[in-house]
PDB file of C-alpha atoms in Angstrom:
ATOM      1  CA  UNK S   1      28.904  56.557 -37.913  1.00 55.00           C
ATOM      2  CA  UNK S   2      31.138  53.822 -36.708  1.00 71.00           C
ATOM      3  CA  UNK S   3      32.827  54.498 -33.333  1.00 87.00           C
ATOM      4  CA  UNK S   4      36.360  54.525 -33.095  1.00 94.00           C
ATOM      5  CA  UNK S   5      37.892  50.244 -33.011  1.00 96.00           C
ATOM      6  CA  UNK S   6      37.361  48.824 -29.468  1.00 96.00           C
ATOM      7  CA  UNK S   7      36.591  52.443 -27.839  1.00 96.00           C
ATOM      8  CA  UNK S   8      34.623  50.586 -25.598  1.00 96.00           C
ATOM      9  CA  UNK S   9      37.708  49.131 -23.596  1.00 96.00           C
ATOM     10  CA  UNK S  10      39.892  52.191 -24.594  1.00 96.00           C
ATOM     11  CA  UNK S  11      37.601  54.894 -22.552  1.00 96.00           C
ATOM     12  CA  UNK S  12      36.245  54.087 -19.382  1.00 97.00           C
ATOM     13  CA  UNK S  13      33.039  56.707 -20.022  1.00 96.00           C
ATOM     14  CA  UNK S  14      32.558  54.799 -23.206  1.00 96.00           C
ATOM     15  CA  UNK S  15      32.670  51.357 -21.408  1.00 96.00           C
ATOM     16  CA  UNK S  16      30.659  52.553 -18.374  1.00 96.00           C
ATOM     17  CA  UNK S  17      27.908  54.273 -20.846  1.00 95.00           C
ATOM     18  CA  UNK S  18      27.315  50.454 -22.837  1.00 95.00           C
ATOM     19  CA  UNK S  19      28.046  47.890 -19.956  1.00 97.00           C
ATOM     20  CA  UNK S  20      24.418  46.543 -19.461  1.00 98.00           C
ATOM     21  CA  UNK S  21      23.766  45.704 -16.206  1.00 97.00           C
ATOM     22  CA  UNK S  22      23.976  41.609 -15.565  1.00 98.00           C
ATOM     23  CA  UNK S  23      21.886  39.786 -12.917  1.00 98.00           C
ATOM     24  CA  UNK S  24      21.876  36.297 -11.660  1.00 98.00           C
ATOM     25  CA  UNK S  25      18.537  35.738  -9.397  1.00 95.00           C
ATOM     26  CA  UNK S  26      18.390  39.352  -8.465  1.00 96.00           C
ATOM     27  CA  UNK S  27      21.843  39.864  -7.649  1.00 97.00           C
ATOM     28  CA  UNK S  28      24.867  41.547  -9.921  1.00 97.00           C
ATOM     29  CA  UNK S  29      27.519  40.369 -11.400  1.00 97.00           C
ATOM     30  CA  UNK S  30      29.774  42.218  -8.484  1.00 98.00           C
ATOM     31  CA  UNK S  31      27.389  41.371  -6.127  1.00 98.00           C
ATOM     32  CA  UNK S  32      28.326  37.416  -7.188  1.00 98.00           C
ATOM     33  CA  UNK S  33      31.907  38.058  -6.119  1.00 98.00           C
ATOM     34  CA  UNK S  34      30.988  39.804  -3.179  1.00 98.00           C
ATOM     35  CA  UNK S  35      29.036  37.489  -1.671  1.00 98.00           C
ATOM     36  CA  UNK S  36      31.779  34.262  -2.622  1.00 98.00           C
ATOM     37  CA  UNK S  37      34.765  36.711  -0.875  1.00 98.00           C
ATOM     38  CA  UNK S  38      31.956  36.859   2.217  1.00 97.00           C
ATOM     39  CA  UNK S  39      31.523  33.012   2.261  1.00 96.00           C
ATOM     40  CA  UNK S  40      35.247  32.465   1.728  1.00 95.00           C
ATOM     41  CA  UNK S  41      36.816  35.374   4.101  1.00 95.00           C
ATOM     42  CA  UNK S  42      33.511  36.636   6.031  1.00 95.00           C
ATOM     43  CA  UNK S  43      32.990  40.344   7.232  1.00 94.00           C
ATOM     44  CA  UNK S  44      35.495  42.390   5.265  1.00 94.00           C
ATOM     45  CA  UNK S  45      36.062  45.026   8.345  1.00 89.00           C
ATOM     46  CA  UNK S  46      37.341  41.789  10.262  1.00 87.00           C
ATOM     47  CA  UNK S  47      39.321  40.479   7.523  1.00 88.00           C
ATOM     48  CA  UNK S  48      41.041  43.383   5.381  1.00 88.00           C
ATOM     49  CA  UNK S  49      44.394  42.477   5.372  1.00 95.00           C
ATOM     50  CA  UNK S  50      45.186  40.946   1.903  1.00 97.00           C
ATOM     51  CA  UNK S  51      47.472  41.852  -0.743  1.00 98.00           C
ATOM     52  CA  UNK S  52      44.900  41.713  -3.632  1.00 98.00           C
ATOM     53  CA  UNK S  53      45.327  42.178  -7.042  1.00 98.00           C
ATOM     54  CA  UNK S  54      43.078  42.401  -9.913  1.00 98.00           C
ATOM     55  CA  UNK S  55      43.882  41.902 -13.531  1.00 98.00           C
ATOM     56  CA  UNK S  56      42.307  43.516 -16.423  1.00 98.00           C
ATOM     57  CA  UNK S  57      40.508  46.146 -14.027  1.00 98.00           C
ATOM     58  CA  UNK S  58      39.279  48.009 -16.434  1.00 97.00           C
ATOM     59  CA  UNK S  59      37.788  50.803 -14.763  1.00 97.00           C
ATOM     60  CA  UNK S  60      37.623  49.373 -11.182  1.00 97.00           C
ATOM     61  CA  UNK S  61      34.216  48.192 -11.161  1.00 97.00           C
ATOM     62  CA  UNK S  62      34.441  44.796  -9.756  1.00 97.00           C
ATOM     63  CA  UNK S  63      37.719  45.902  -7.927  1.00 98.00           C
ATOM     64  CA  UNK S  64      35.628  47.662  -5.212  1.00 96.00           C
ATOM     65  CA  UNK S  65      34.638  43.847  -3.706  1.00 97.00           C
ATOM     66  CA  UNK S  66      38.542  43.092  -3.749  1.00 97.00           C
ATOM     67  CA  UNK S  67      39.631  46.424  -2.504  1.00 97.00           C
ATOM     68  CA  UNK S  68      37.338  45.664   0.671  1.00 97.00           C
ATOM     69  CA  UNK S  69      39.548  43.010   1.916  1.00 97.00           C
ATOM     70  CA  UNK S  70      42.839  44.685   0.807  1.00 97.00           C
ATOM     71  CA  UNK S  71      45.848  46.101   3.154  1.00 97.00           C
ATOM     72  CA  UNK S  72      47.613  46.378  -0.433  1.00 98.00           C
ATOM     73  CA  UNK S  73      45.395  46.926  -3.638  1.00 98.00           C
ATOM     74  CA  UNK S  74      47.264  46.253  -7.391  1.00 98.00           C
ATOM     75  CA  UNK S  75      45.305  46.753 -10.734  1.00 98.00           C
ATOM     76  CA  UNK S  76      46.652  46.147 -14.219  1.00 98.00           C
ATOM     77  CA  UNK S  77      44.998  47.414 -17.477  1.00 98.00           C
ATOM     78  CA  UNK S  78      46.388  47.728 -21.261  1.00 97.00           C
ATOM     79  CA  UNK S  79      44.263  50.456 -21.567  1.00 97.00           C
ATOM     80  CA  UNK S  80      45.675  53.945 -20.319  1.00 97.00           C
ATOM     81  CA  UNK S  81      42.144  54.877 -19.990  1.00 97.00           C
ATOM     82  CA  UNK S  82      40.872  52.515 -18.116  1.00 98.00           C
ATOM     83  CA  UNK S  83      43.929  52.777 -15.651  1.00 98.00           C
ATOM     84  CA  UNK S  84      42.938  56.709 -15.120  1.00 98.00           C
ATOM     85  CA  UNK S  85      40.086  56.007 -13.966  1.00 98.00           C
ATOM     86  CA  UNK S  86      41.095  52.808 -11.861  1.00 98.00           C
ATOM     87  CA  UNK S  87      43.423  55.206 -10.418  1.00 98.00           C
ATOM     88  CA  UNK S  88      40.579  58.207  -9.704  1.00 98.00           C
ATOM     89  CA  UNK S  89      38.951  55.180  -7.626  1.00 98.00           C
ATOM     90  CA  UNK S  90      41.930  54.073  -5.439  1.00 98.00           C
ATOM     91  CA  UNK S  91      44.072  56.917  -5.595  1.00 98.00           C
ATOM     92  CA  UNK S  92      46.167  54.357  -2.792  1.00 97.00           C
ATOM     93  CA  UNK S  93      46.635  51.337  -5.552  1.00 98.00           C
ATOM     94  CA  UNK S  94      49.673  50.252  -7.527  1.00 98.00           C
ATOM     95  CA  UNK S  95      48.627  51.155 -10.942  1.00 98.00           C
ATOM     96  CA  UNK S  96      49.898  49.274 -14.161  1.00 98.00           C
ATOM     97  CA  UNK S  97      49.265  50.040 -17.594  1.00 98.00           C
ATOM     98  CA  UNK S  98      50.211  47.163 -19.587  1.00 98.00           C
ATOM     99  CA  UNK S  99      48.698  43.624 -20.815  1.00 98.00           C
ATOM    100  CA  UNK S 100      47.891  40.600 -18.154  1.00 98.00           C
ATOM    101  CA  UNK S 101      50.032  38.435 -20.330  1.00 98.00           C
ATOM    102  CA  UNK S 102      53.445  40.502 -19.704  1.00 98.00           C
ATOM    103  CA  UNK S 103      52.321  41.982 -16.393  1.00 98.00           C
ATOM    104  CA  UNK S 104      51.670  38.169 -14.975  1.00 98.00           C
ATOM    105  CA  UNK S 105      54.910  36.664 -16.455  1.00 98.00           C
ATOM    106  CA  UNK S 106      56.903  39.776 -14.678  1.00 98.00           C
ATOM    107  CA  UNK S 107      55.191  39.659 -11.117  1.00 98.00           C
ATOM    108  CA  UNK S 108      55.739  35.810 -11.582  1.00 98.00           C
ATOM    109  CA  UNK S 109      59.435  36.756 -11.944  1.00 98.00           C
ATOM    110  CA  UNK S 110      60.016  39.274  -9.300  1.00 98.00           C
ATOM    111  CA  UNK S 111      58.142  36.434  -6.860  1.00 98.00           C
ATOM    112  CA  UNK S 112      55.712  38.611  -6.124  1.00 98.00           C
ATOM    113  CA  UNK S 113      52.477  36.931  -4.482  1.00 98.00           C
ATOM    114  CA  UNK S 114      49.390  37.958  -3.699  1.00 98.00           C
ATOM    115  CA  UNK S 115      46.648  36.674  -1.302  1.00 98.00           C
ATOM    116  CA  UNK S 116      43.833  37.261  -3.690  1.00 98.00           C
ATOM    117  CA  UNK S 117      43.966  37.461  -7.825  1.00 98.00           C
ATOM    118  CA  UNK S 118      40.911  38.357  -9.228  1.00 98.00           C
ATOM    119  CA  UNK S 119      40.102  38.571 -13.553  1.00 98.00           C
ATOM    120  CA  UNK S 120      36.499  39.510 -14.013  1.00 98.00           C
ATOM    121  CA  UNK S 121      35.658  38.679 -17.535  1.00 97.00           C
ATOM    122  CA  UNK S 122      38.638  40.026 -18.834  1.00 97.00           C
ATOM    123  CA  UNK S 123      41.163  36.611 -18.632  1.00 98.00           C
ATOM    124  CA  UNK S 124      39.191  35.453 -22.222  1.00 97.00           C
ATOM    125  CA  UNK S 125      41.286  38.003 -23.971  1.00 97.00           C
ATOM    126  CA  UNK S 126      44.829  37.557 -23.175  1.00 98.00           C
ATOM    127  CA  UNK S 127      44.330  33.476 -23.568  1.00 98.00           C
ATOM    128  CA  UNK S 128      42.615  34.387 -27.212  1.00 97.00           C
ATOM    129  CA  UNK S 129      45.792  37.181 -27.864  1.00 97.00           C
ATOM    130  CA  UNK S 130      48.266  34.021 -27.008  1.00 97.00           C
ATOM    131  CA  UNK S 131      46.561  32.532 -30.429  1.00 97.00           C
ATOM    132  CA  UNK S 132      45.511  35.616 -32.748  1.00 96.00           C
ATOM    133  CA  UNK S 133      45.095  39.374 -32.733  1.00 95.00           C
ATOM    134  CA  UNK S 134      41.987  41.530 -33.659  1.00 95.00           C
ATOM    135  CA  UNK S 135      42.733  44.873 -34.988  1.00 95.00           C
ATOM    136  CA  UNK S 136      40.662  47.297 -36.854  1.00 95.00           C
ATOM    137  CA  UNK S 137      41.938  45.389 -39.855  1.00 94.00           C
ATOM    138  CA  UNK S 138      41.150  42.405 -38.958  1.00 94.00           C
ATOM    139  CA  UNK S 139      42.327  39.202 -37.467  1.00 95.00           C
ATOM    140  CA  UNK S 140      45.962  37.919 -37.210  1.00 95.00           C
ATOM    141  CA  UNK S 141      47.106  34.680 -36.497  1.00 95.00           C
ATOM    142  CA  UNK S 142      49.852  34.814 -34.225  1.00 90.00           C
ATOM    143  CA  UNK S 143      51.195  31.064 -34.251  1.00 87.00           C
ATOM    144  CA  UNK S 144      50.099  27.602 -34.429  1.00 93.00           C
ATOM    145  CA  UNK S 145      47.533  25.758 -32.128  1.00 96.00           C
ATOM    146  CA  UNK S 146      50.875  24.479 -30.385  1.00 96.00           C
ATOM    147  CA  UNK S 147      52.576  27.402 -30.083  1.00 96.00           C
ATOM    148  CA  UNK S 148      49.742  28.974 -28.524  1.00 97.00           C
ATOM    149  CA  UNK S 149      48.489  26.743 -26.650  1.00 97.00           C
ATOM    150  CA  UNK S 150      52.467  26.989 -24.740  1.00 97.00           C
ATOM    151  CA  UNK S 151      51.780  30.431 -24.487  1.00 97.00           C
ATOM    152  CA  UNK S 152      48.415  30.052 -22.570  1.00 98.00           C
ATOM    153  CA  UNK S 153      49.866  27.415 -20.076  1.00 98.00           C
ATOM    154  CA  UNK S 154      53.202  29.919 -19.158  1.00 98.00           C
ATOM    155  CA  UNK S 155      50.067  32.586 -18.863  1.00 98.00           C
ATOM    156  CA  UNK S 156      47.998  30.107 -16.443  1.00 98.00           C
ATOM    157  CA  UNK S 157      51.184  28.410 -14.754  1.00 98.00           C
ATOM    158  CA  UNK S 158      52.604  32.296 -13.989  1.00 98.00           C
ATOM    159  CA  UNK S 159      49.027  33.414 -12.903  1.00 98.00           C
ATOM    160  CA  UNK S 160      49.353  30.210 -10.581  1.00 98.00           C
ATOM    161  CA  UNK S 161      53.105  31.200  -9.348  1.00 98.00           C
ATOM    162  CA  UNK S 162      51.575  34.508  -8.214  1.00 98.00           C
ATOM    163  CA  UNK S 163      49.297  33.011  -5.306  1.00 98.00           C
ATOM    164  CA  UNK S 164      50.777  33.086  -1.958  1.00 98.00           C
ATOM    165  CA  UNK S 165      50.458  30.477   0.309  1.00 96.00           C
ATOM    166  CA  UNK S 166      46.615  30.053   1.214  1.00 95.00           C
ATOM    167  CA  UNK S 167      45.763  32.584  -1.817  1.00 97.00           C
ATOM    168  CA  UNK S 168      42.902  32.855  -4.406  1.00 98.00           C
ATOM    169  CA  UNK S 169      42.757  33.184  -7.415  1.00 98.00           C
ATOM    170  CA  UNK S 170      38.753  34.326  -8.257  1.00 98.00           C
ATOM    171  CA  UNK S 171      37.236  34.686 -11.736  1.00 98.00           C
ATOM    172  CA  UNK S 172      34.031  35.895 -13.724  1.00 98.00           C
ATOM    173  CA  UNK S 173      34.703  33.979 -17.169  1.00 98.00           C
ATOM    174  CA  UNK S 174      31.468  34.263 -19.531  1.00 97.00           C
ATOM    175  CA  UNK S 175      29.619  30.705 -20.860  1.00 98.00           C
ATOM    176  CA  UNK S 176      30.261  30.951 -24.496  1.00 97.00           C
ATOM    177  CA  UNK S 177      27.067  28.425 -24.914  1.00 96.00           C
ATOM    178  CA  UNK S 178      24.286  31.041 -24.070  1.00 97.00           C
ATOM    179  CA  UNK S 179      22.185  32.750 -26.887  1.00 96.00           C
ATOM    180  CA  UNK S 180      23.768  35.613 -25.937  1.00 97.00           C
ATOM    181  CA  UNK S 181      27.624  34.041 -26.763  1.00 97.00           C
ATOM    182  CA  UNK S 182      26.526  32.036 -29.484  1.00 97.00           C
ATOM    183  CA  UNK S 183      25.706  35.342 -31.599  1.00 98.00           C
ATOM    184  CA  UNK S 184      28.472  36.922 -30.635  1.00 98.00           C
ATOM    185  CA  UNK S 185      30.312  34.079 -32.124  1.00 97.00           C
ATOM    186  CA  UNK S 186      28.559  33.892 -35.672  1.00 97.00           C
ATOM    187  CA  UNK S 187      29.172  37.054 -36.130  1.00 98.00           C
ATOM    188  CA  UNK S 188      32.761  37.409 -35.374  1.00 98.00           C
ATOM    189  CA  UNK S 189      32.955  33.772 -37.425  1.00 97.00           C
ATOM    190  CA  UNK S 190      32.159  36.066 -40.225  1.00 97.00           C
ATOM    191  CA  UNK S 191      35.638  37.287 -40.527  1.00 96.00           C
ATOM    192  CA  UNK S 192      37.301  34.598 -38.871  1.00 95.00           C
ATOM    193  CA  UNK S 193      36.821  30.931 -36.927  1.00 95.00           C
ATOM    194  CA  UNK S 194      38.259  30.943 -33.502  1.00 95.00           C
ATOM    195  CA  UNK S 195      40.941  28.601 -32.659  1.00 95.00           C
ATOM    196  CA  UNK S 196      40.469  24.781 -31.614  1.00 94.00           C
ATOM    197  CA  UNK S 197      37.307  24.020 -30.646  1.00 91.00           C
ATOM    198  CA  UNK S 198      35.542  27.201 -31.087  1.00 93.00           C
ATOM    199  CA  UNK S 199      34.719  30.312 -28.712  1.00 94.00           C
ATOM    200  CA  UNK S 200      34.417  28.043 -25.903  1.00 96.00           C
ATOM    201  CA  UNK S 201      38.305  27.002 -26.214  1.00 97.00           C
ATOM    202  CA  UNK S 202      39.383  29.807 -23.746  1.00 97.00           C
ATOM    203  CA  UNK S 203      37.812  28.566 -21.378  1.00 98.00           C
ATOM    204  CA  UNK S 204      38.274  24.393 -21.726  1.00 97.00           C
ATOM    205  CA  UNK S 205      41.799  25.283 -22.134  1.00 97.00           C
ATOM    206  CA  UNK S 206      41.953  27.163 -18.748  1.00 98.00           C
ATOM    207  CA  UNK S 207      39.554  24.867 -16.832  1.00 98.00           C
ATOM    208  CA  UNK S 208      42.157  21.642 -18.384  1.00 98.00           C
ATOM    209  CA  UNK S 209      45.463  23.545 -17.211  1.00 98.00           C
ATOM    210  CA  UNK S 210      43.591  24.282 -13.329  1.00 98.00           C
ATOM    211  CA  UNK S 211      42.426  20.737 -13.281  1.00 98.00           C
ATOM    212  CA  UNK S 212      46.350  19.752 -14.227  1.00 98.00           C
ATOM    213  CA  UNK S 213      47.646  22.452 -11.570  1.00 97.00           C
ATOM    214  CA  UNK S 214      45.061  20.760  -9.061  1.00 96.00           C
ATOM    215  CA  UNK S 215      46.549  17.498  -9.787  1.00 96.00           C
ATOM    216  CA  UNK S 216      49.673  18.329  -9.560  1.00 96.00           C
ATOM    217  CA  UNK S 217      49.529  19.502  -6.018  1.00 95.00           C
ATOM    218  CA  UNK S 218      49.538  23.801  -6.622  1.00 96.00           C
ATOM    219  CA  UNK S 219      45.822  23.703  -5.287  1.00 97.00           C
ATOM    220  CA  UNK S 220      42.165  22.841  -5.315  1.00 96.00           C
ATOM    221  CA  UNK S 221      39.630  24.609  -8.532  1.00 97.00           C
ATOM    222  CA  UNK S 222      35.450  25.183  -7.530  1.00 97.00           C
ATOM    223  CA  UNK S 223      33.827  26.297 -10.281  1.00 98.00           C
ATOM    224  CA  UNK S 224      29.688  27.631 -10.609  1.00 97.00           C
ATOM    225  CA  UNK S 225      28.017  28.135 -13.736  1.00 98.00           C
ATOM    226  CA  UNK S 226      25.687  30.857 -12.930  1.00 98.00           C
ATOM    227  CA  UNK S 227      22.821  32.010 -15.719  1.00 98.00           C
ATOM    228  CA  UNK S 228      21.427  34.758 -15.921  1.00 98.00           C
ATOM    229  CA  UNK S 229      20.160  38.060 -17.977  1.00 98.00           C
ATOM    230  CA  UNK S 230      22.015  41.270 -19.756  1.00 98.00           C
ATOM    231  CA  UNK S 231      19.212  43.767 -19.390  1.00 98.00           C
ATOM    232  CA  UNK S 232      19.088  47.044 -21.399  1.00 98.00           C
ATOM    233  CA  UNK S 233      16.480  49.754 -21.550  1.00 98.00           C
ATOM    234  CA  UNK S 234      15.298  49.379 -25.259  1.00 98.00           C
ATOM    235  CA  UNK S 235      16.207  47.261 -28.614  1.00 98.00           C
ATOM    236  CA  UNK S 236      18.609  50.436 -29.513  1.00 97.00           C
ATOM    237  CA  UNK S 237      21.090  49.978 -26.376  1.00 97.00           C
ATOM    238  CA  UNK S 238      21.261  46.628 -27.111  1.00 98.00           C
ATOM    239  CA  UNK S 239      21.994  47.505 -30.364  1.00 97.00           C
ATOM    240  CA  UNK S 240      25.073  49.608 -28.851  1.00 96.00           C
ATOM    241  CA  UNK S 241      26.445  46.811 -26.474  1.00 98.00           C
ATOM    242  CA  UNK S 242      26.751  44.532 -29.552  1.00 98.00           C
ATOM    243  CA  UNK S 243      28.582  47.158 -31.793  1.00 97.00           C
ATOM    244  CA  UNK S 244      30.379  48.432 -28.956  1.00 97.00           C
ATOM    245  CA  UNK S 245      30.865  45.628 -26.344  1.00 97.00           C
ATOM    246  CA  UNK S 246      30.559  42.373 -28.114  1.00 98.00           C
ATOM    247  CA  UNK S 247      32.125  43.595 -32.022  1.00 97.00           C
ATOM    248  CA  UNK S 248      34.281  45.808 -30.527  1.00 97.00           C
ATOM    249  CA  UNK S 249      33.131  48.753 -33.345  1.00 97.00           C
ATOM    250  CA  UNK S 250      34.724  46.357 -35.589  1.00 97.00           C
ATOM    251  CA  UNK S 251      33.540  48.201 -39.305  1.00 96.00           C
ATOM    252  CA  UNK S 252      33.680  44.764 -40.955  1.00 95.00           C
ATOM    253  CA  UNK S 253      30.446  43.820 -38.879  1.00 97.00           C
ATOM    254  CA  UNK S 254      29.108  47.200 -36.839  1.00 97.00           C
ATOM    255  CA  UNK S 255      28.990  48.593 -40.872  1.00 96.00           C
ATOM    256  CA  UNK S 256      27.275  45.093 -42.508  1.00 97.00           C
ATOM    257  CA  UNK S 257      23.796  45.542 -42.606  1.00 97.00           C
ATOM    258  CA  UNK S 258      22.798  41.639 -42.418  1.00 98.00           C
ATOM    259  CA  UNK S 259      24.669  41.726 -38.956  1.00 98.00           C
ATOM    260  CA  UNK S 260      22.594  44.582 -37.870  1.00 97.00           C
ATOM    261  CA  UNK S 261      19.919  42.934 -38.838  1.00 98.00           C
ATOM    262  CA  UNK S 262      20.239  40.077 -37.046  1.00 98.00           C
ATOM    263  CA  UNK S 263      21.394  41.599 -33.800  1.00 98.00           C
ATOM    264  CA  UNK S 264      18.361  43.659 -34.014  1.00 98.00           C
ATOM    265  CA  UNK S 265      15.908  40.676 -34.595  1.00 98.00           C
ATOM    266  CA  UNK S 266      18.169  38.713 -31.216  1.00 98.00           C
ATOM    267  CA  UNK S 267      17.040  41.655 -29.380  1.00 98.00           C
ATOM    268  CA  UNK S 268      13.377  41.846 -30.312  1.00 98.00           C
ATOM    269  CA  UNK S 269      13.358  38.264 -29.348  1.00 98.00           C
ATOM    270  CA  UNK S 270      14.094  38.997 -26.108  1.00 98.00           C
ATOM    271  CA  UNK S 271      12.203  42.547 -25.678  1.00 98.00           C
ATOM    272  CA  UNK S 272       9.448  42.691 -22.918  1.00 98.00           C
ATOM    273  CA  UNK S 273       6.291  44.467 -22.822  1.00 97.00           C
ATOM    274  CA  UNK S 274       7.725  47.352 -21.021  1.00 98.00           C
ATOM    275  CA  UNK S 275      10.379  48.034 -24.013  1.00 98.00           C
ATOM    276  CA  UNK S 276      13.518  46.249 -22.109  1.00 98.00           C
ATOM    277  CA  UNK S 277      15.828  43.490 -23.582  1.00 98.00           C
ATOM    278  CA  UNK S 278      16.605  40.711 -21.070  1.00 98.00           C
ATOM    279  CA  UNK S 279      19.320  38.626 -22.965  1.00 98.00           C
ATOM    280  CA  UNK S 280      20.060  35.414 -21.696  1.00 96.00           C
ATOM    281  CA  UNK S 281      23.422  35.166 -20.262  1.00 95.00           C
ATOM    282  CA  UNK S 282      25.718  33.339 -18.128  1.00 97.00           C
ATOM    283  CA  UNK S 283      28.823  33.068 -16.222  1.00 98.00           C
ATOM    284  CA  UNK S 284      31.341  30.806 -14.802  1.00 98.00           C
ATOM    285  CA  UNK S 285      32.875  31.603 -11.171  1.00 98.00           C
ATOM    286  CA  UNK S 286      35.808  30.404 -10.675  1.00 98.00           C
ATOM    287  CA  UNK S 287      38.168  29.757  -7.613  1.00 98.00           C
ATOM    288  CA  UNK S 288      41.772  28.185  -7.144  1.00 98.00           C
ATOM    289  CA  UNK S 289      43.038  28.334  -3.697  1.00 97.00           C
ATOM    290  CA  UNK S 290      46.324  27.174  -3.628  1.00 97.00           C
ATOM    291  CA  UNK S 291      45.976  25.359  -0.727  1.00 92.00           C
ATOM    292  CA  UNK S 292      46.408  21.195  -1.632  1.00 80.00           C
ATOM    293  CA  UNK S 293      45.740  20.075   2.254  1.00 82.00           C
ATOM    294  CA  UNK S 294      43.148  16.763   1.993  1.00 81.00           C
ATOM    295  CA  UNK S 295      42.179  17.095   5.542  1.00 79.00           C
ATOM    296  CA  UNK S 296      40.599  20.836   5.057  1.00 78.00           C
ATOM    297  CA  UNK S 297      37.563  18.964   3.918  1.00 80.00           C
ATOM    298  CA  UNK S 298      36.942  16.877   7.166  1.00 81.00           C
ATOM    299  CA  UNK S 299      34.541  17.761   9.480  1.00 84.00           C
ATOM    300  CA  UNK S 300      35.830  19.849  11.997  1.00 75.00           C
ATOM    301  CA  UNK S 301      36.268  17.660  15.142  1.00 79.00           C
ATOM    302  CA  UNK S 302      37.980  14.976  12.556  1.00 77.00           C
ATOM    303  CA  UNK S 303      41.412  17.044  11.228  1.00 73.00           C
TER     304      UNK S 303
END
């Protein structure tokens, strides 16, 4: 029986039940942004004063290492879902239930700013939505690569406008080039190419306009490309984070039994002794702080 289209970022138990656990030389994904916040900020308890926000929360996950340093917490979801249970987690946050791409180009409006921005894989999706739509019929084009592409820089220049003086904006973006990715993208190729260059154009296009933001003065980009492994228990719950988490329960694929079959043979590929799938993965760490000062990289006794 197919589950319900993209019930897996619709219902927070769903989500929570699927997500495979990532590592990156023993640590977790969170446990990646913890420890750049730690090298960045230091120890939270002496540094908790930031207005942080964190879009596409889903259900508050990775929000907990954000939260840590945060006087003033803000999350922002499309999925009413996933807000509930953001909301269960920090009863104390500013809740929104609505897409990044309208919620950015509002906050960006009202001048609000925040010390700390964080999108933890989610920012993929709203840069793909400025270009075409998914639905459980299938995939709509939503303008031409020029149209879209103006859409994604007003997304990326507004996410930009929202960092206070001094801010961060921090990222989890996934490396479209592992094994992992490079499924994922057959299969969805199946019913229809992505735009530009391919699955990796998210994330050229968003590395091109924070190079171009760096240039022009808003701040300075670091990025880290981090690989790692998506571990599951067995060949059948990786089975489940494809259909659910990577295809979205998409019937045109979840239903074909040549995809199933050849998710099914990528996880036995990977399957150890002891019955678990390690799938190789990888991630790209991002952080802008808009902060353009040359001298902050002299040596101490030099500024």
């Amino acid at each position: 029986m197919t589950e319900p289209f993209n019930i897996g970022y619709a219902d927070a138990q769903v989500y929570e039940d699927m997500l495979p656990p990532h590592y990156y030389f023993g640590r977790e994904d969170i446990d990646l942004v913890r420890d750049h916040l730690h090298d960045v900020y230091g120890n939270p308890r002496q540094h908790n004063g930031l207005h942080a926000l964190d879009l596409g929360c889903g259900p508050g996950r990775v929000t907990s290492a954000l939260a840590a340093y945060a006087d003033t917490l803000t999350g922002t979801d499309k999925s009413s879902g996933m807000i509930a249970r953001f909301s269960s987690r920090f009863p104390a946050a500013e809740a929104h239930c609505v897409d990044t791409e309208t919620i950015v180009a509002q906050f960006a409006e009202q001048h609000r700013r925040f010390d700390l921005v964080g999108s933890f894989w989610s920012m993929s999706y709203p840069l793909l939505e400025c270009f075409e739509t998914t639905t459980a019929d299938g995939v709509t084009v939503t303008g031409d690569l020029d149209a879209g592409t103006a859409r994604a820089h007003a997304l990326i220049t507004h996410l930009i406008d929202l960092l206070a003086p001094g801010g961060r904006l921090v990222m989890l973006f996934f490396d479209a080039a592992t094994p992992e990715q490079r499924l994922v993208t057959r299969l969805w190729e199946r019913v229809h190419p992505f735009p530009g260059t391919g699955r990796d154009f998210t994330w050229n296009l968003l590395l091109r306009e924070l190079h171009d933001a760096e240039a022009a003065g808003r701040g300075q980009l670091t990025t880290r490309r981090v690989p790692g492994v998506a571990v599951t228990l067995n060949v059948d719950a990786a089975l489940q984070w494809f259909r659910i988490g990577h295809l979205n329960s998409f019937a045109g694929l979840v239903d074909d039994p040549e995809v199933v079959m050849e998710i099914t043979d990528f996880a036995r590929a990977h399957e150890r002794g002891d019955g678990r799938v390690l799938m190789p993965s990888g991630v790209h760490l991002v952080d802008f702080h808009a902060s353009s000062d040359p001298a902050a990289h002299l040596p101490r006794e030099f500024r």
